[in-house]
XYZ file of C-alpha atoms in Angstrom:
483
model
C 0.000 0.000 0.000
C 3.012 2.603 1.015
C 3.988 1.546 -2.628
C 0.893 2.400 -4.304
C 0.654 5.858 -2.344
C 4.595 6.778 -3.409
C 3.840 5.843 -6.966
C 0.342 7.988 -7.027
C 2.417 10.955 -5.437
C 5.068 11.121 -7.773
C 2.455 10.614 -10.879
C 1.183 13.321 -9.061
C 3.971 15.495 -8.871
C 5.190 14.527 -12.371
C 2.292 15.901 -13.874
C 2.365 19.033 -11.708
C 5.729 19.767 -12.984
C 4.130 19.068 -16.909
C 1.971 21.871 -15.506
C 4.097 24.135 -14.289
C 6.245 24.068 -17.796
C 2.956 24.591 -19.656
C 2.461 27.341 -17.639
C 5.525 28.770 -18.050
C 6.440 28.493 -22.021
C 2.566 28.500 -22.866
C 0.702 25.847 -24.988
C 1.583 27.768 -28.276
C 5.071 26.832 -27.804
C 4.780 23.513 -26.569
C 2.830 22.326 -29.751
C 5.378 24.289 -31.466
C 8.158 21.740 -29.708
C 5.987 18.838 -30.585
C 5.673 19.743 -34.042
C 9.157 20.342 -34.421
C 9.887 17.034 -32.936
C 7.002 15.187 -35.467
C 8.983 16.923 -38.887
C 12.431 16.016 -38.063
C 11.263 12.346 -37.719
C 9.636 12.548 -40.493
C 12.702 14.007 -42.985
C 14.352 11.057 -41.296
C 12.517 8.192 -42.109
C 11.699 9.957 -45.647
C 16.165 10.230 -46.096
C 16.491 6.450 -45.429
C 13.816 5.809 -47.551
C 15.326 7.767 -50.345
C 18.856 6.702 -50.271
C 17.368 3.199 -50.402
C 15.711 3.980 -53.255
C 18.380 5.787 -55.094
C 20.330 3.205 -54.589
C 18.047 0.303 -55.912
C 17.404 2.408 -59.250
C 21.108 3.480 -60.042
C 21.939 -0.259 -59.615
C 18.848 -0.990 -61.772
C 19.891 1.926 -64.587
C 23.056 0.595 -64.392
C 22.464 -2.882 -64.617
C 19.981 -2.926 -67.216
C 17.554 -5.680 -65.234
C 15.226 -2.489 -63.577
C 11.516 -2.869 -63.389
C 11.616 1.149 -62.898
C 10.526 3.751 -65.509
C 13.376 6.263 -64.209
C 16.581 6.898 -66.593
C 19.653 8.731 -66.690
C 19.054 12.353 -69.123
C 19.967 15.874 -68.885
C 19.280 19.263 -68.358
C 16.056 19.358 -69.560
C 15.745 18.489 -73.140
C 17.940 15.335 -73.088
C 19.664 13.717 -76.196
C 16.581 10.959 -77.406
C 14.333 14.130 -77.173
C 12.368 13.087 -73.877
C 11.365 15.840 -71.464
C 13.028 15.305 -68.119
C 12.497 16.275 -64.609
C 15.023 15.443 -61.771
C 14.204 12.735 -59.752
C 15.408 12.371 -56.040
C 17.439 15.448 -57.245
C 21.284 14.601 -56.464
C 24.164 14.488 -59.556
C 26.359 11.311 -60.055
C 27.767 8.886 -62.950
C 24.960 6.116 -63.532
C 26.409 3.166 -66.004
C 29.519 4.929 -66.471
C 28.114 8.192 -67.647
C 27.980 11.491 -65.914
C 24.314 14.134 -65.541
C 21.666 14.131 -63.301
C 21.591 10.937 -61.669
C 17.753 9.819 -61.955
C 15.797 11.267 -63.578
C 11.498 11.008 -64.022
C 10.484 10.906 -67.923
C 7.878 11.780 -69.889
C 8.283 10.633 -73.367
C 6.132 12.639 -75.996
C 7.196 11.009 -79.487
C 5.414 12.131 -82.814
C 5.997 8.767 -83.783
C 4.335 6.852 -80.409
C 1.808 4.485 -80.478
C -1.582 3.534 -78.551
C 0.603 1.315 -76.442
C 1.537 4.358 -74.159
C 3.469 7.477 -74.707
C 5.577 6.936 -71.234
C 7.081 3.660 -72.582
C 10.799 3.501 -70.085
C 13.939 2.914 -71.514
C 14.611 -0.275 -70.412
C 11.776 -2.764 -70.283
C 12.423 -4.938 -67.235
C 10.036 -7.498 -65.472
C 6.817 -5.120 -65.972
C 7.633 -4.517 -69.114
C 4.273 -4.848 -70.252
C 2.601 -3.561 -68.115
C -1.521 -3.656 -68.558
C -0.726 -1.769 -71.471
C -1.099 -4.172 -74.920
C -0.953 -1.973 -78.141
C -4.066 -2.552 -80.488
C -3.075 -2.628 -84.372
C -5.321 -3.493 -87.067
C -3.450 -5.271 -90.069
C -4.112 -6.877 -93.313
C -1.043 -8.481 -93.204
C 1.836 -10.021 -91.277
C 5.254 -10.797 -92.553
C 8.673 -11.524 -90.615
C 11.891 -11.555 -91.261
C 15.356 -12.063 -88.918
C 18.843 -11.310 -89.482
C 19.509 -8.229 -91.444
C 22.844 -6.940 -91.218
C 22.443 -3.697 -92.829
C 25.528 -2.520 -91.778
C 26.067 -4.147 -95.236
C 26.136 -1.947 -97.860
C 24.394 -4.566 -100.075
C 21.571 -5.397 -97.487
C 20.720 -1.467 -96.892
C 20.454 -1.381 -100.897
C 18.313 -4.234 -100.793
C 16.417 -2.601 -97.944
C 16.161 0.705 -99.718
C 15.210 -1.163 -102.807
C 12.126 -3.185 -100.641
C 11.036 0.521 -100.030
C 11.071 2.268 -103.360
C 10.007 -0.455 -105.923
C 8.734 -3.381 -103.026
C 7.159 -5.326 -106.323
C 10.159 -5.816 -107.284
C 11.190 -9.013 -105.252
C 9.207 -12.223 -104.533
C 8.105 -12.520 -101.034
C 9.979 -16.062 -99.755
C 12.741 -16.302 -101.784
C 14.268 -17.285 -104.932
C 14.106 -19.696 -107.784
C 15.634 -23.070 -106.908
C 19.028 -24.537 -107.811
C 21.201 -27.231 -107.368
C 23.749 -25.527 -104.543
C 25.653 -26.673 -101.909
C 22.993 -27.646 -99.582
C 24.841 -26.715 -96.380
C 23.702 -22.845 -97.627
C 21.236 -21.022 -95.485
C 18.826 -19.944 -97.719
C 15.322 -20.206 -98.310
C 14.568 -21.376 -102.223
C 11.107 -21.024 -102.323
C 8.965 -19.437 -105.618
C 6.472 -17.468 -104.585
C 4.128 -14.552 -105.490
C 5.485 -11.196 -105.726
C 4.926 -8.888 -103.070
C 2.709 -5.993 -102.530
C 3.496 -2.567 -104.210
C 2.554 -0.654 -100.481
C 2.256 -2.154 -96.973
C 0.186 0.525 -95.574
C -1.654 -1.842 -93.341
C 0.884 -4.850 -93.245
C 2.387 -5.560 -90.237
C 6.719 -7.340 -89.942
C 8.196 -9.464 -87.278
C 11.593 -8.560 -86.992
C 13.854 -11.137 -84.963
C 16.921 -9.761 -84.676
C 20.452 -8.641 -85.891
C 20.425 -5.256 -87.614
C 23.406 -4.046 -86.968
C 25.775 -3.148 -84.111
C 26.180 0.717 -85.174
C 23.389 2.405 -83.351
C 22.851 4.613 -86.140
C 22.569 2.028 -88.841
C 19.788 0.255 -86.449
C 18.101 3.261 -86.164
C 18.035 4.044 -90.046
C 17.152 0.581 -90.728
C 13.695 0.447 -88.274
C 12.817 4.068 -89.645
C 12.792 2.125 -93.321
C 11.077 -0.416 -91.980
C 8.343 1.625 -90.308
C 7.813 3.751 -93.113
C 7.619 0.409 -95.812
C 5.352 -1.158 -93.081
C 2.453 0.924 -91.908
C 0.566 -1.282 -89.450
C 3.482 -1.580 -87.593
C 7.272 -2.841 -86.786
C 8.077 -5.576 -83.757
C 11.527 -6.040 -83.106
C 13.865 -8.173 -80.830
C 17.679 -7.508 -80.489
C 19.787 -10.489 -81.434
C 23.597 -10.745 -80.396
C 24.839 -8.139 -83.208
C 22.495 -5.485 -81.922
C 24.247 -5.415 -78.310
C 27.982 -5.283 -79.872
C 30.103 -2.808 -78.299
C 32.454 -0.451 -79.591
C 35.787 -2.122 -79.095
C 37.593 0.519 -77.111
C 34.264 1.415 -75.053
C 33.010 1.223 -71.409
C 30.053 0.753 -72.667
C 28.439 -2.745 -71.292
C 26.246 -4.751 -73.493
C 23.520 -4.354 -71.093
C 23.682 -0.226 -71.558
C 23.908 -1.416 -75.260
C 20.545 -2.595 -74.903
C 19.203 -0.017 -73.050
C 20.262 2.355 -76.417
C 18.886 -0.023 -78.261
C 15.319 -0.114 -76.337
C 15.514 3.661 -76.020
C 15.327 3.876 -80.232
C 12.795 1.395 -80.495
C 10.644 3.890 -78.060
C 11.785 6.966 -80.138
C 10.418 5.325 -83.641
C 7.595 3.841 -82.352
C 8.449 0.211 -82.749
C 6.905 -2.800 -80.976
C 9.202 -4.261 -78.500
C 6.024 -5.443 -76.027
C 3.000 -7.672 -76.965
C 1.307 -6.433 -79.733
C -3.016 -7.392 -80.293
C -3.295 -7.530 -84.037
C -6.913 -7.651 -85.439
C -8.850 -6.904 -88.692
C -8.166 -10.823 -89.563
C -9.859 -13.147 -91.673
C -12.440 -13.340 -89.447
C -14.106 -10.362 -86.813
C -13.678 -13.151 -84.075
C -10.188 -13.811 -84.818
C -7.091 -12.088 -83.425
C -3.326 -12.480 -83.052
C -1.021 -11.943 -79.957
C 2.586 -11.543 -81.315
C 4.871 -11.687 -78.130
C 8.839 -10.783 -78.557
C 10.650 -12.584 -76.204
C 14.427 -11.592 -75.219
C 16.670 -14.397 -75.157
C 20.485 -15.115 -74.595
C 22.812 -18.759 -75.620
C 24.693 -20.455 -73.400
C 27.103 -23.540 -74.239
C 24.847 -26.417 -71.756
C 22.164 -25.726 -74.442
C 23.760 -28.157 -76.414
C 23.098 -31.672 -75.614
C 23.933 -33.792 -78.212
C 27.121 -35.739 -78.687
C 30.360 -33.761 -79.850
C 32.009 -35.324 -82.988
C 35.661 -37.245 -81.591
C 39.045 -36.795 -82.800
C 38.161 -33.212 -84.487
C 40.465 -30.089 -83.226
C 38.165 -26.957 -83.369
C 39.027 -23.695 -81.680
C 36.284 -23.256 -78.587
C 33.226 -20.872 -79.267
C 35.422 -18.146 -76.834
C 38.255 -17.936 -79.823
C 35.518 -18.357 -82.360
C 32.546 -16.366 -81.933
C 33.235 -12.287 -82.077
C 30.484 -12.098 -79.013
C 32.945 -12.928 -76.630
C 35.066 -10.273 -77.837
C 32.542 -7.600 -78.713
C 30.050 -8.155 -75.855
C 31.017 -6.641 -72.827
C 28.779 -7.841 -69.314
C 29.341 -6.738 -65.517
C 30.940 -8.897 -63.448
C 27.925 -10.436 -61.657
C 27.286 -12.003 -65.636
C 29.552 -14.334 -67.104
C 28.997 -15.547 -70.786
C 30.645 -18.830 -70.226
C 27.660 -19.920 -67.647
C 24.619 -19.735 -68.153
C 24.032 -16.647 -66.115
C 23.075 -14.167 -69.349
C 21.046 -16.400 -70.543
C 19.283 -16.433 -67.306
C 18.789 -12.608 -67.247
C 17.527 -12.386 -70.677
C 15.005 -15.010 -69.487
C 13.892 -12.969 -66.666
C 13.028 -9.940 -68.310
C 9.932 -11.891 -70.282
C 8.539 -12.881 -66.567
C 5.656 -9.705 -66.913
C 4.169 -11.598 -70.198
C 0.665 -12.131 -69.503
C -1.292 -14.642 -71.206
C -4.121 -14.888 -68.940
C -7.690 -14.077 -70.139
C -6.920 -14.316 -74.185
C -9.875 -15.050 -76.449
C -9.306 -18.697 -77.177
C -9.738 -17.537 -80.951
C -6.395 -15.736 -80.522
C -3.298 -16.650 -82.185
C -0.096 -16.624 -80.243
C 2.928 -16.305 -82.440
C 6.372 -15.740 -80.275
C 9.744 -14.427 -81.633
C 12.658 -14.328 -80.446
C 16.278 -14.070 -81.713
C 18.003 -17.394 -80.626
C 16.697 -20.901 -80.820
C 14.510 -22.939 -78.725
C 14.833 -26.229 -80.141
C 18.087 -28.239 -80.948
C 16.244 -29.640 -83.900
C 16.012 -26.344 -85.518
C 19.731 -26.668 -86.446
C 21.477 -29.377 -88.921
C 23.376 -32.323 -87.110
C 27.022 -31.234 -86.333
C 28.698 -33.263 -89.288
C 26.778 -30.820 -91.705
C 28.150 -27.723 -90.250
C 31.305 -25.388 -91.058
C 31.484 -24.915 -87.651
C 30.681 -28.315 -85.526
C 30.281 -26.293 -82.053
C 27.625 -23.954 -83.804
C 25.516 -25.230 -81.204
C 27.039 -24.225 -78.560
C 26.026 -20.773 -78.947
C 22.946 -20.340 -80.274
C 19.909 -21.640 -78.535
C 18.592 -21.099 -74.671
C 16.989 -23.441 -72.431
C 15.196 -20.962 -71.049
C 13.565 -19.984 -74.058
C 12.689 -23.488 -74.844
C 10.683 -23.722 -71.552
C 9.474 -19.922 -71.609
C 7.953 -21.199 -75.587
C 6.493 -24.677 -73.893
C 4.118 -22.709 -71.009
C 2.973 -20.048 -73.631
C 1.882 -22.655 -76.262
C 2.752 -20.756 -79.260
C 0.766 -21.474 -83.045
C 3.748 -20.195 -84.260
C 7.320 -19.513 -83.479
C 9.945 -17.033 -85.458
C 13.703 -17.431 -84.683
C 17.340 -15.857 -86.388
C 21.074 -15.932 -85.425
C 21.905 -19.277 -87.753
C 20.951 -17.678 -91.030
C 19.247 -21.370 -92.428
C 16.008 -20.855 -93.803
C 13.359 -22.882 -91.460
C 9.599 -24.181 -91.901
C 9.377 -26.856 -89.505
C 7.024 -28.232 -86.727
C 8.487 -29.216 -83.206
C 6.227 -30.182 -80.630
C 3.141 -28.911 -82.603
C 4.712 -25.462 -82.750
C 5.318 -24.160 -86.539
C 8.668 -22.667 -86.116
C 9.893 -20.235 -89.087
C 13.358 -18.612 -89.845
C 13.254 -15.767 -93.128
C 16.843 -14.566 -92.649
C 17.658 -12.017 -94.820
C 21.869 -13.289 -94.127
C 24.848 -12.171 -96.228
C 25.298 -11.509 -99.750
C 27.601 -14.667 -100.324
C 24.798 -16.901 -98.150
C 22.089 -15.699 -100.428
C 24.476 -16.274 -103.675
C 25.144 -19.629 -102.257
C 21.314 -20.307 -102.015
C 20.516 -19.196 -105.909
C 19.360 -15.498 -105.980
C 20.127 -12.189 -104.191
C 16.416 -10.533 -103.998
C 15.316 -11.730 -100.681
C 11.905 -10.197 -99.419
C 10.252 -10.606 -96.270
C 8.557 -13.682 -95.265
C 4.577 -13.363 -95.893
C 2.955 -15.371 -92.276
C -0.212 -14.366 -92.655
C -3.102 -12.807 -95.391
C -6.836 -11.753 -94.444
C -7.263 -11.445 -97.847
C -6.991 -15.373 -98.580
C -7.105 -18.388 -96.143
C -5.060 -16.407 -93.899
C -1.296 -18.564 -92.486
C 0.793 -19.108 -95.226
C 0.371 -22.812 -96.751
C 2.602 -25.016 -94.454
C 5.398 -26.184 -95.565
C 7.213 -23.508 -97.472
C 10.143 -24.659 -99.123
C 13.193 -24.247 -97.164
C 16.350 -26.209 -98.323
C 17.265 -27.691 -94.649
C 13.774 -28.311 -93.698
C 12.979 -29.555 -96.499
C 15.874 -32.076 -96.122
C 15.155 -33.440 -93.243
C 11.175 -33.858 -94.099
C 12.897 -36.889 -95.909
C 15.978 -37.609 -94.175
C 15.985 -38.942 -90.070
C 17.596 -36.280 -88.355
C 20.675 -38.473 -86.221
C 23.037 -36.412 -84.300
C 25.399 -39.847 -83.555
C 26.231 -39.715 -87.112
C 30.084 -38.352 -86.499
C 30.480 -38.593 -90.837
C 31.699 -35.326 -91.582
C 29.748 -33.759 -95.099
C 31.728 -33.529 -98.022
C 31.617 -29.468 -98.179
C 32.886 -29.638 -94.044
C 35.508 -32.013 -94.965
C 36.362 -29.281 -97.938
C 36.450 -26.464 -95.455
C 38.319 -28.119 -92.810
C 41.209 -28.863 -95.342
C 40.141 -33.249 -94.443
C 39.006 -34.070 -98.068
């Protein structure tokens, strides 16, 4: 009881003190003290929260894997021609490059589309968004493997723009060549005069110049008016040789033009079909190699140089240290940046074609003993891909990177290579006027008559395809100085 009493009193004369102060400084400035007090927790909290933040986005800008719409830029007006406000204020180097170091950006481009005029540069796990542009075309063609930075291909290009009749629309006239060329001898009807409302697939490799790839989609925009989709391949992210410049900041660039001109590098909802019911999801999917793709036997007793001495990637394509090309840890990334695809809640009278750069399927390639290059497999196809392609359940599926002509079926997916390729591959295959692939016509039956002639396809329609046949072709055996 003495307790209780001592506590009460001093309760008692704690708050009579309280009192007392009131009294003294007056209630204005005691709410002042209080308020004081409430602010300078508050800047507190709000200054860890920031630096956090700044943090996560530089390493996201810098990185290329961010899932935020914030970007490096300038003093207002920045280079792309985006209007930029500071962001978290603060100047620093992000990626290797000094100005403001994040910045908030509004993107107003003559050229945007209905997919959103805030599109970020890099396109990260949300990539998507909610956001699904709506284009209405008549037709749909596709195409992989450009290489403008050819003087020939540009021409060819240019040429596809100014007299597009010109050309037939799969190919070339067959002849008896050298069957381990890549291209596509199909006869077929000549192309359109005007694309106004056709619609391309482009799967990769334009060119490593930023300036050529930027030239190149313009062309392609202007030939095709419903619309342009691209995907880099492993040209597009080249860097310059005496650079800083990562291959991830490559692609950044390389999203950041795509924004600028307008071209598809999300899902795009094509309709004005065949039918009013009918519609087509064309998905883009980013994709890297990596050597533990390949799973079929190696041929013995045959000295090659590895795919690190062989392939210019591993010389031209520079990654941070937390990526190494010989793992599969690129790959991997790639992968991850197609995790915001939603394909929930489609009409089931929707068409889902994919694209993507690189292969999904082994089968897609001739058996080692037909190939120049015997560790070609090594790096160009993805595992991840291959499973990303399986849970999406493509109709259709258009690759690149191996320049062969493809019209095949694997696992019930139609899977299509057009390259365009070099001059030599397309002098190998019988002509030089390649045109773009035609997938799809409203005006007819709509898909393209499967199969179109394609020389290694077409092959191995007749032939088993056996990868423990270590006989080397006559034209490797040539080219290996073995004959």
């Amino acid at each position: 009881m003495i307790s209780v009493i001592t506590a009460v009193s001093d309760a008692s004369s704690t708050t009579a003190s309280a009192v007392s102060l009131v009294n003294r400084l007056g209630i204005v400035h005691v709410a002042a003290w209080f308020w004081y007090a409430l602010v300078a927790l508050g800047i507190a909290i709000c200054g860890s929260w920031v630096q956090r933040k700044r943090h996560r986005l530089r390493k996201r800008i810098r990185t290329g894997s961010g899932r935020s719409k914030h970007r490096r830029g300038g003093h207002g007006r920045n280079g792309s021609g985006s209007w930029t406000s500071n962001f978290f204020l603060g100047r620093g180097a992000v990626g290797g490059r000094k100005g403001w170091g994040l910045t908030s950006t509004v993107q107003r481009r003559s050229g945007a589309t209905k997919e959103g005029w805030w599109r970020r540069l890099t396109p990260g796990r949300r990539a998507n968004r909610k956001i699904m542009a709506e284009v209405t075309a008549d037709r749909v063609y596709c195409v992989s493997d450009v290489h403008t930075d050819i003087t020939k291909n540009m021409a060819w290009l240019e040429e596809l723009r100014d007299v597009g009749a010109a050309s037939t629309a799969n190919g070339s006239t067959t002849t008896d060549v050298d069957p381990s060329s890549s291209g596509d001898t199909s006869t077929s009807p000549p192309m359109r005069a005007t694309h106004d409302n056709d619609f391309i697939i482009v799967a990769g490799d334009i060119s490593d110049k930023i300036e050529v790839l930027r030239a190149t989609l313009t062309c392609l925009r202007d030939i095709f008016g419903a619309g342009v989709a691209f995907v880099p391949g492993n040209h597009d992210l080249w860097c310059e040789k005496n650079g800083t410049e990562t291959s991830l900041e490559k692609y950044s660039e390389v999203m950041r033009v795509c924004t600028d001109l307008g071209v598809h590098t999300r899902p795009v909802h094509l309709t004005g079909l065949h039918s009013p019911q009918q519609s087509m999801l064309i998905v883009p999917l980013l994709s890297w190699y990596h050597t533990s793709w390949d799973t079929e036997p190696d041929i013995p007793d045959l000295s090659l140089p590895p795919v690190s001495l062989a392939a210019m990637d591993f010389r031209r394509c520079r990654w941070p240290s937390w990526l190494n090309p010989a793992t599969e840890s690129v790959a991997r990334h790639f992968d991850s940046l197609n995790k915001s695809i939603n394909m929930d809640k489609l009409p089931d009278s929707t068409q889902v074609i994919t694209f993507s750069h690189f292969l999904p399927f082994q089968q897609l390639l001739p058996e080692k003993r037909n190939l120049y290059y015997p560790h070609l497999p090594k790096i160009v196809g993805s595992d991840f891909l291959r499973e990303r392609i399986r849970k999406m359940k493509p109709s259709y599926h258009i690759f690149g990177h191996t320049h062969f002509a493809w019209d095949s079926k694997i696992e019930g997916i139609r899977c299509i290579q057009a390259p365009v390729a070099y001059p030599h591959e397309r002098r190998m295959a019988g002509g030089s006027a390649w045109t773009p692939f035609l997938l799809y016509d409203s005006t007819t039956a709509g898909f393209v008559t499967y199969p179109q002639p394609c020389r290694w396809s077409d092959y191995y329609r007749s032939q088993p395809r056996d990868p423990t046949n270590f006989e080397l072709a006559p034209w490797v055996k040539e080219k290996l100085g073995l004959s």
